PDB file of C-alpha atoms in Angstrom:
ATOM      1  CA  THR A 622      -3.995 -57.300  39.753  1.00 64.00           C
ATOM      2  CA  GLN A 623      -5.429 -58.873  42.885  1.00 68.00           C
ATOM      3  CA  LEU A 624      -9.226 -59.091  43.101  1.00 84.00           C
ATOM      4  CA  LEU A 625     -11.363 -59.718  46.152  1.00 91.00           C
ATOM      5  CA  GLU A 626     -14.978 -60.776  45.653  1.00 93.00           C
ATOM      6  CA  GLN A 627     -17.223 -59.976  48.608  1.00 95.00           C
ATOM      7  CA  SER A 628     -20.724 -61.403  49.042  1.00 95.00           C
ATOM      8  CA  PRO A 629     -23.499 -60.780  49.556  1.00 96.00           C
ATOM      9  CA  GLN A 630     -23.647 -57.137  48.523  1.00 94.00           C
ATOM     10  CA  PHE A 631     -26.794 -56.504  50.583  1.00 95.00           C
ATOM     11  CA  LEU A 632     -28.119 -58.264  53.667  1.00 97.00           C
ATOM     12  CA  SER A 633     -31.353 -57.372  55.434  1.00 97.00           C
ATOM     13  CA  ILE A 634     -32.193 -59.443  58.513  1.00 97.00           C
ATOM     14  CA  GLN A 635     -34.182 -59.370  61.749  1.00 97.00           C
ATOM     15  CA  GLU A 636     -32.642 -58.794  65.138  1.00 97.00           C
ATOM     16  CA  GLY A 637     -31.420 -62.062  66.633  1.00 97.00           C
ATOM     17  CA  GLU A 638     -30.600 -63.783  63.345  1.00 97.00           C
ATOM     18  CA  ASN A 639     -27.137 -65.016  62.387  1.00 97.00           C
ATOM     19  CA  LEU A 640     -25.305 -64.042  59.214  1.00 97.00           C
ATOM     20  CA  THR A 641     -22.088 -64.696  57.314  1.00 98.00           C
ATOM     21  CA  VAL A 642     -20.230 -62.463  54.869  1.00 98.00           C
ATOM     22  CA  TYR A 643     -17.655 -63.954  52.522  1.00 97.00           C
ATOM     23  CA  CYS A 644     -14.568 -62.655  50.765  1.00 97.00           C
ATOM     24  CA  ASN A 645     -12.902 -64.779  48.101  1.00 96.00           C
ATOM     25  CA  SER A 646      -9.899 -64.375  45.858  1.00 94.00           C
ATOM     26  CA  SER A 647      -7.652 -66.395  43.607  1.00 92.00           C
ATOM     27  CA  SER A 648      -4.682 -64.498  45.080  1.00 91.00           C
ATOM     28  CA  VAL A 649      -2.812 -65.163  48.289  1.00 92.00           C
ATOM     29  CA  PHE A 650      -2.710 -62.300  50.794  1.00 92.00           C
ATOM     30  CA  SER A 651      -0.167 -61.723  53.530  1.00 89.00           C
ATOM     31  CA  SER A 652      -3.017 -60.604  55.807  1.00 90.00           C
ATOM     32  CA  LEU A 653      -6.661 -59.715  55.604  1.00 93.00           C
ATOM     33  CA  GLN A 654      -8.546 -56.974  57.376  1.00 94.00           C
ATOM     34  CA  TRP A 655     -12.210 -56.436  58.100  1.00 96.00           C
ATOM     35  CA  TYR A 656     -13.563 -52.908  58.431  1.00 95.00           C
ATOM     36  CA  ARG A 657     -16.923 -51.472  59.448  1.00 96.00           C
ATOM     37  CA  GLN A 658     -18.081 -48.154  58.077  1.00 94.00           C
ATOM     38  CA  GLU A 659     -20.993 -46.006  59.188  1.00 92.00           C
ATOM     39  CA  PRO A 660     -22.602 -43.324  56.985  1.00 87.00           C
ATOM     40  CA  GLY A 661     -20.523 -40.148  56.761  1.00 86.00           C
ATOM     41  CA  GLU A 662     -17.470 -41.718  58.376  1.00 90.00           C
ATOM     42  CA  GLY A 663     -14.332 -43.529  57.332  1.00 92.00           C
ATOM     43  CA  PRO A 664     -13.846 -47.306  57.644  1.00 93.00           C
ATOM     44  CA  VAL A 665     -12.852 -48.470  61.112  1.00 93.00           C
ATOM     45  CA  LEU A 666     -10.618 -51.504  61.481  1.00 92.00           C
ATOM     46  CA  LEU A 667     -12.295 -54.436  63.264  1.00 95.00           C
ATOM     47  CA  VAL A 668      -9.675 -57.158  62.996  1.00 94.00           C
ATOM     48  CA  THR A 669      -6.623 -58.365  61.106  1.00 92.00           C
ATOM     49  CA  VAL A 670      -6.015 -62.054  60.403  1.00 93.00           C
ATOM     50  CA  VAL A 671      -2.577 -63.163  59.373  1.00 91.00           C
ATOM     51  CA  THR A 672      -2.155 -66.926  59.644  1.00 93.00           C
ATOM     52  CA  GLY A 673      -3.917 -69.440  57.373  1.00 94.00           C
ATOM     53  CA  GLY A 674      -6.775 -71.067  59.286  1.00 95.00           C
ATOM     54  CA  GLU A 675      -6.750 -68.351  61.935  1.00 95.00           C
ATOM     55  CA  VAL A 676      -9.991 -67.643  63.785  1.00 97.00           C
ATOM     56  CA  LYS A 677     -10.522 -64.458  65.793  1.00 96.00           C
ATOM     57  CA  LYS A 678     -13.524 -63.544  67.897  1.00 96.00           C
ATOM     58  CA  LEU A 679     -14.700 -60.064  68.793  1.00 94.00           C
ATOM     59  CA  LYS A 680     -17.764 -60.447  71.039  1.00 95.00           C
ATOM     60  CA  ARG A 681     -20.500 -61.736  68.670  1.00 97.00           C
ATOM     61  CA  LEU A 682     -18.277 -61.435  65.576  1.00 97.00           C
ATOM     62  CA  THR A 683     -16.133 -64.359  64.389  1.00 98.00           C
ATOM     63  CA  PHE A 684     -13.526 -63.857  61.678  1.00 97.00           C
ATOM     64  CA  GLN A 685     -11.813 -66.696  59.840  1.00 97.00           C
ATOM     65  CA  PHE A 686      -8.908 -66.678  57.408  1.00 96.00           C
ATOM     66  CA  GLY A 687      -8.819 -69.529  54.923  1.00 96.00           C
ATOM     67  CA  ASP A 688      -6.066 -72.138  55.136  1.00 95.00           C
ATOM     68  CA  ALA A 689      -4.581 -70.957  51.835  1.00 95.00           C
ATOM     69  CA  ARG A 690      -4.938 -67.260  52.814  1.00 94.00           C
ATOM     70  CA  LYS A 691      -7.130 -66.602  49.767  1.00 95.00           C
ATOM     71  CA  ASP A 692     -10.487 -66.195  51.467  1.00 95.00           C
ATOM     72  CA  SER A 693     -12.095 -65.038  54.680  1.00 97.00           C
ATOM     73  CA  SER A 694     -15.459 -64.939  56.375  1.00 97.00           C
ATOM     74  CA  LEU A 695     -17.186 -62.786  58.971  1.00 98.00           C
ATOM     75  CA  HIS A 696     -19.929 -64.422  61.034  1.00 98.00           C
ATOM     76  CA  ILE A 697     -22.209 -62.407  63.294  1.00 97.00           C
ATOM     77  CA  THR A 698     -24.238 -64.236  65.923  1.00 97.00           C
ATOM     78  CA  ALA A 699     -27.551 -62.831  67.143  1.00 97.00           C
ATOM     79  CA  ALA A 700     -27.328 -59.627  65.118  1.00 97.00           C
ATOM     80  CA  GLN A 701     -28.443 -56.386  66.716  1.00 97.00           C
ATOM     81  CA  PRO A 702     -29.586 -53.092  65.125  1.00 96.00           C
ATOM     82  CA  GLY A 703     -26.291 -51.562  66.235  1.00 95.00           C
ATOM     83  CA  ASP A 704     -24.510 -53.943  63.848  1.00 96.00           C
ATOM     84  CA  THR A 705     -26.056 -52.108  60.887  1.00 96.00           C
ATOM     85  CA  GLY A 706     -23.429 -50.680  58.565  1.00 95.00           C
ATOM     86  CA  LEU A 707     -21.128 -51.325  55.640  1.00 95.00           C
ATOM     87  CA  TYR A 708     -18.638 -54.160  56.143  1.00 97.00           C
ATOM     88  CA  LEU A 709     -15.509 -54.233  54.017  1.00 95.00           C
ATOM     89  CA  CYS A 710     -12.831 -56.871  53.670  1.00 95.00           C
ATOM     90  CA  ALA A 711      -9.371 -55.922  52.432  1.00 93.00           C
ATOM     91  CA  GLY A 712      -6.452 -58.160  51.528  1.00 92.00           C
ATOM     92  CA  ALA A 713      -2.936 -56.864  52.013  1.00 88.00           C
ATOM     93  CA  ASN A 714       0.151 -57.751  50.026  1.00 83.00           C
ATOM     94  CA  SER A 715       3.615 -57.681  51.549  1.00 75.00           C
ATOM     95  CA  TYR A 716       4.151 -54.071  50.417  1.00 74.00           C
ATOM     96  CA  GLY A 717       1.236 -52.710  52.415  1.00 72.00           C
ATOM     97  CA  LYS A 718      -1.151 -52.226  49.529  1.00 81.00           C
ATOM     98  CA  LEU A 719      -4.751 -53.184  50.229  1.00 86.00           C
ATOM     99  CA  THR A 720      -7.259 -54.628  47.787  1.00 89.00           C
ATOM    100  CA  PHE A 721     -10.818 -54.016  48.955  1.00 92.00           C
ATOM    101  CA  GLY A 722     -13.931 -56.071  48.371  1.00 93.00           C
ATOM    102  CA  GLN A 723     -17.046 -54.283  47.122  1.00 92.00           C
ATOM    103  CA  GLY A 724     -18.581 -54.192  50.581  1.00 93.00           C
ATOM    104  CA  THR A 725     -21.671 -55.665  52.253  1.00 95.00           C
ATOM    105  CA  ILE A 726     -24.436 -53.332  53.397  1.00 95.00           C
ATOM    106  CA  LEU A 727     -25.989 -54.943  56.482  1.00 97.00           C
ATOM    107  CA  THR A 728     -29.343 -53.784  57.848  1.00 97.00           C
ATOM    108  CA  VAL A 729     -30.607 -55.325  61.072  1.00 97.00           C
ATOM    109  CA  HIS A 730     -34.276 -54.595  61.767  1.00 97.00           C
ATOM    110  CA  PRO A 731     -35.534 -54.398  65.376  1.00 95.00           C
TER     111      PRO A 731
ATOM    112  CA  ASN B 702      -4.121 -38.073  69.057  1.00 64.00           C
ATOM    113  CA  ALA B 703      -6.473 -36.902  66.319  1.00 75.00           C
ATOM    114  CA  GLY B 704      -5.455 -39.826  64.063  1.00 92.00           C
ATOM    115  CA  VAL B 705      -6.076 -39.012  60.401  1.00 95.00           C
ATOM    116  CA  THR B 706      -7.746 -35.699  59.610  1.00 96.00           C
ATOM    117  CA  GLN B 707      -9.103 -34.490  56.276  1.00 97.00           C
ATOM    118  CA  THR B 708     -10.320 -31.137  54.999  1.00 96.00           C
ATOM    119  CA  PRO B 709     -12.731 -30.108  53.698  1.00 96.00           C
ATOM    120  CA  LYS B 710     -15.595 -32.387  54.749  1.00 95.00           C
ATOM    121  CA  PHE B 711     -17.774 -31.383  51.783  1.00 96.00           C
ATOM    122  CA  GLN B 712     -17.033 -29.623  48.495  1.00 96.00           C
ATOM    123  CA  VAL B 713     -18.993 -28.745  45.381  1.00 97.00           C
ATOM    124  CA  LEU B 714     -17.064 -27.876  42.229  1.00 97.00           C
ATOM    125  CA  LYS B 715     -17.998 -26.926  38.716  1.00 97.00           C
ATOM    126  CA  THR B 716     -16.504 -28.866  35.817  1.00 97.00           C
ATOM    127  CA  GLY B 717     -13.021 -27.562  35.084  1.00 97.00           C
ATOM    128  CA  GLN B 718     -12.370 -26.089  38.528  1.00 97.00           C
ATOM    129  CA  SER B 719      -9.395 -27.207  40.569  1.00 96.00           C
ATOM    130  CA  MET B 720      -9.001 -27.976  44.236  1.00 96.00           C
ATOM    131  CA  THR B 721      -6.732 -29.675  46.744  1.00 97.00           C
ATOM    132  CA  LEU B 722      -7.864 -32.138  49.395  1.00 98.00           C
ATOM    133  CA  GLN B 723      -5.752 -32.022  52.515  1.00 97.00           C
ATOM    134  CA  CYS B 724      -4.823 -34.947  54.764  1.00 97.00           C
ATOM    135  CA  ALA B 725      -2.689 -35.093  57.893  1.00 97.00           C
ATOM    136  CA  GLN B 726      -1.832 -37.821  60.392  1.00 96.00           C
ATOM    137  CA  ASP B 727      -0.267 -37.522  63.831  1.00 94.00           C
ATOM    138  CA  MET B 728       0.616 -41.204  64.352  1.00 92.00           C
ATOM    139  CA  ASN B 729       4.141 -40.931  62.858  1.00 91.00           C
ATOM    140  CA  HIS B 730       3.152 -43.365  60.118  1.00 91.00           C
ATOM    141  CA  ASN B 731       5.434 -43.852  57.124  1.00 89.00           C
ATOM    142  CA  SER B 732       2.872 -44.659  54.421  1.00 91.00           C
ATOM    143  CA  MET B 733      -0.166 -42.654  53.340  1.00 94.00           C
ATOM    144  CA  TYR B 734      -2.903 -43.395  50.824  1.00 95.00           C
ATOM    145  CA  TRP B 735      -5.714 -41.732  48.897  1.00 97.00           C
ATOM    146  CA  TYR B 736      -8.809 -43.737  47.980  1.00 97.00           C
ATOM    147  CA  ARG B 737     -12.094 -42.969  46.353  1.00 97.00           C
ATOM    148  CA  GLN B 738     -15.290 -44.763  47.307  1.00 95.00           C
ATOM    149  CA  ASP B 739     -18.176 -45.189  44.895  1.00 92.00           C
ATOM    150  CA  PRO B 740     -21.382 -47.205  45.442  1.00 82.00           C
ATOM    151  CA  GLY B 741     -20.902 -50.924  44.814  1.00 75.00           C
ATOM    152  CA  MET B 742     -17.180 -50.553  44.088  1.00 76.00           C
ATOM    153  CA  GLY B 743     -15.581 -50.601  47.516  1.00 83.00           C
ATOM    154  CA  LEU B 744     -12.490 -48.429  47.919  1.00 92.00           C
ATOM    155  CA  ARG B 745     -10.147 -47.894  44.998  1.00 93.00           C
ATOM    156  CA  LEU B 746      -6.591 -46.679  45.452  1.00 93.00           C
ATOM    157  CA  ILE B 747      -5.736 -43.431  43.654  1.00 96.00           C
ATOM    158  CA  TYR B 748      -2.169 -42.741  44.827  1.00 96.00           C
ATOM    159  CA  TYR B 749       0.006 -43.752  47.714  1.00 93.00           C
ATOM    160  CA  SER B 750       3.221 -42.653  49.362  1.00 93.00           C
ATOM    161  CA  ALA B 751       5.320 -45.377  50.965  1.00 88.00           C
ATOM    162  CA  SER B 752       7.539 -42.824  52.680  1.00 88.00           C
ATOM    163  CA  GLU B 753       8.274 -39.123  52.767  1.00 89.00           C
ATOM    164  CA  GLY B 754       9.492 -37.988  49.355  1.00 88.00           C
ATOM    165  CA  THR B 755       7.991 -40.854  47.344  1.00 92.00           C
ATOM    166  CA  THR B 756       4.646 -41.245  45.593  1.00 95.00           C
ATOM    167  CA  ASP B 757       3.239 -43.964  43.341  1.00 93.00           C
ATOM    168  CA  LYS B 758       0.145 -44.480  41.235  1.00 94.00           C
ATOM    169  CA  GLY B 759      -2.606 -46.743  42.409  1.00 92.00           C
ATOM    170  CA  GLU B 760      -5.487 -48.301  40.523  1.00 90.00           C
ATOM    171  CA  VAL B 761      -7.246 -45.086  39.338  1.00 95.00           C
ATOM    172  CA  PRO B 762      -4.691 -42.195  39.163  1.00 97.00           C
ATOM    173  CA  ASN B 763      -5.913 -40.387  36.037  1.00 96.00           C
ATOM    174  CA  GLY B 764      -7.049 -36.824  36.699  1.00 96.00           C
ATOM    175  CA  TYR B 765      -5.272 -36.583  40.052  1.00 97.00           C
ATOM    176  CA  ASN B 766      -1.909 -35.471  41.416  1.00 97.00           C
ATOM    177  CA  VAL B 767      -0.472 -35.835  44.905  1.00 97.00           C
ATOM    178  CA  SER B 768       2.155 -34.235  47.093  1.00 97.00           C
ATOM    179  CA  ARG B 769       3.748 -35.768  50.165  1.00 96.00           C
ATOM    180  CA  LEU B 770       4.583 -32.466  51.818  1.00 88.00           C
ATOM    181  CA  ASN B 771       6.275 -34.040  54.836  1.00 94.00           C
ATOM    182  CA  LYS B 772       5.814 -37.143  56.945  1.00 94.00           C
ATOM    183  CA  ARG B 773       2.514 -35.860  58.335  1.00 96.00           C
ATOM    184  CA  GLU B 774       0.793 -34.466  55.267  1.00 97.00           C
ATOM    185  CA  PHE B 775      -0.352 -35.940  51.955  1.00 97.00           C
ATOM    186  CA  SER B 776      -2.487 -33.837  49.618  1.00 97.00           C
ATOM    187  CA  LEU B 777      -4.589 -34.799  46.593  1.00 98.00           C
ATOM    188  CA  ARG B 778      -5.133 -32.295  43.779  1.00 98.00           C
ATOM    189  CA  LEU B 779      -7.744 -32.253  41.063  1.00 97.00           C
ATOM    190  CA  GLU B 780      -6.447 -29.931  38.341  1.00 93.00           C
ATOM    191  CA  SER B 781      -9.588 -29.857  36.201  1.00 96.00           C
ATOM    192  CA  ALA B 782     -12.516 -31.506  37.921  1.00 96.00           C
ATOM    193  CA  ALA B 783     -14.899 -33.725  35.943  1.00 97.00           C
ATOM    194  CA  PRO B 784     -18.339 -35.107  36.935  1.00 96.00           C
ATOM    195  CA  SER B 785     -16.779 -38.611  36.951  1.00 96.00           C
ATOM    196  CA  GLN B 786     -14.711 -37.479  39.938  1.00 97.00           C
ATOM    197  CA  THR B 787     -17.833 -37.053  42.056  1.00 97.00           C
ATOM    198  CA  SER B 788     -17.112 -39.421  44.926  1.00 97.00           C
ATOM    199  CA  VAL B 789     -16.161 -39.720  48.563  1.00 97.00           C
ATOM    200  CA  TYR B 790     -12.416 -39.458  49.087  1.00 98.00           C
ATOM    201  CA  PHE B 791     -10.606 -41.107  51.980  1.00 97.00           C
ATOM    202  CA  CYS B 792      -7.080 -40.643  53.190  1.00 97.00           C
ATOM    203  CA  ALA B 793      -5.405 -43.406  55.173  1.00 95.00           C
ATOM    204  CA  SER B 794      -2.083 -44.017  56.876  1.00 93.00           C
ATOM    205  CA  LEU B 795      -0.149 -47.138  57.802  1.00 87.00           C
ATOM    206  CA  TYR B 796       2.825 -47.811  60.054  1.00 72.00           C
ATOM    207  CA  GLY B 797       4.252 -50.406  57.744  1.00 64.00           C
ATOM    208  CA  THR B 798       6.085 -52.862  59.926  1.00 61.00           C
ATOM    209  CA  GLY B 799       4.759 -56.231  60.948  1.00 61.00           C
ATOM    210  CA  VAL B 800       1.031 -56.591  60.429  1.00 66.00           C
ATOM    211  CA  ILE B 801      -0.460 -54.291  57.811  1.00 72.00           C
ATOM    212  CA  GLU B 802      -3.253 -52.098  59.227  1.00 80.00           C
ATOM    213  CA  GLN B 803      -4.559 -48.903  57.699  1.00 86.00           C
ATOM    214  CA  TYR B 804      -6.301 -46.112  59.583  1.00 91.00           C
ATOM    215  CA  PHE B 805      -8.742 -43.906  57.729  1.00 94.00           C
ATOM    216  CA  GLY B 806      -9.797 -40.282  57.919  1.00 95.00           C
ATOM    217  CA  PRO B 807     -13.465 -39.204  57.990  1.00 94.00           C
ATOM    218  CA  GLY B 808     -13.638 -38.561  54.237  1.00 96.00           C
ATOM    219  CA  THR B 809     -14.353 -35.668  51.855  1.00 96.00           C
ATOM    220  CA  ARG B 810     -17.602 -35.777  49.901  1.00 96.00           C
ATOM    221  CA  LEU B 811     -16.953 -34.115  46.534  1.00 97.00           C
ATOM    222  CA  THR B 812     -19.620 -33.260  43.977  1.00 97.00           C
ATOM    223  CA  VAL B 813     -18.658 -32.006  40.521  1.00 97.00           C
ATOM    224  CA  THR B 814     -21.496 -30.441  38.533  1.00 96.00           C
TER     225      THR B 814
END
């Protein structure tokens, strides 16, 4: 069974601060996805990283896949209240099954 | 395209009652999934269907059954609901070639009293 440890579980910061969320596993994934979920809605895909060492940027969000494809990080620069939400990482195996981290609840205060 | 749709949005059941959660996707995806989401536990896979006509158990299948009615529709049935099945249920679909990306429905919030 593949496990994906996501940290921190909760993050409460002021507008303008930077933050990093981590996902770690002892298993190798064929790809890793990051999702954002707002209350009452389903997770929405933000990005998929596939290659070890890959870095992708989405405006103020930077996603990195570890060289060994066992871990990933999400860095947000100058957080805004609109970034508030639940962030989920999910590792995929070659058969399309996803293993989700526990999630990080981010609150950005104005 | 509506993407992935789920019905109902909310449901309250009494212990022992049965119900079926409906899911449909209009993206011509091969694979479909049912997850449950509980606080602090992320999303856990209940059942999945890699293609029309096939279904397989996920991480937490006990107490649930599924039917892949056709390529578009994948339903989840609770035969005898228990309070432990109080959760938010999400359906997802995936195209399945190349990069793996799942697309989720809006969820069904189920309370079993």
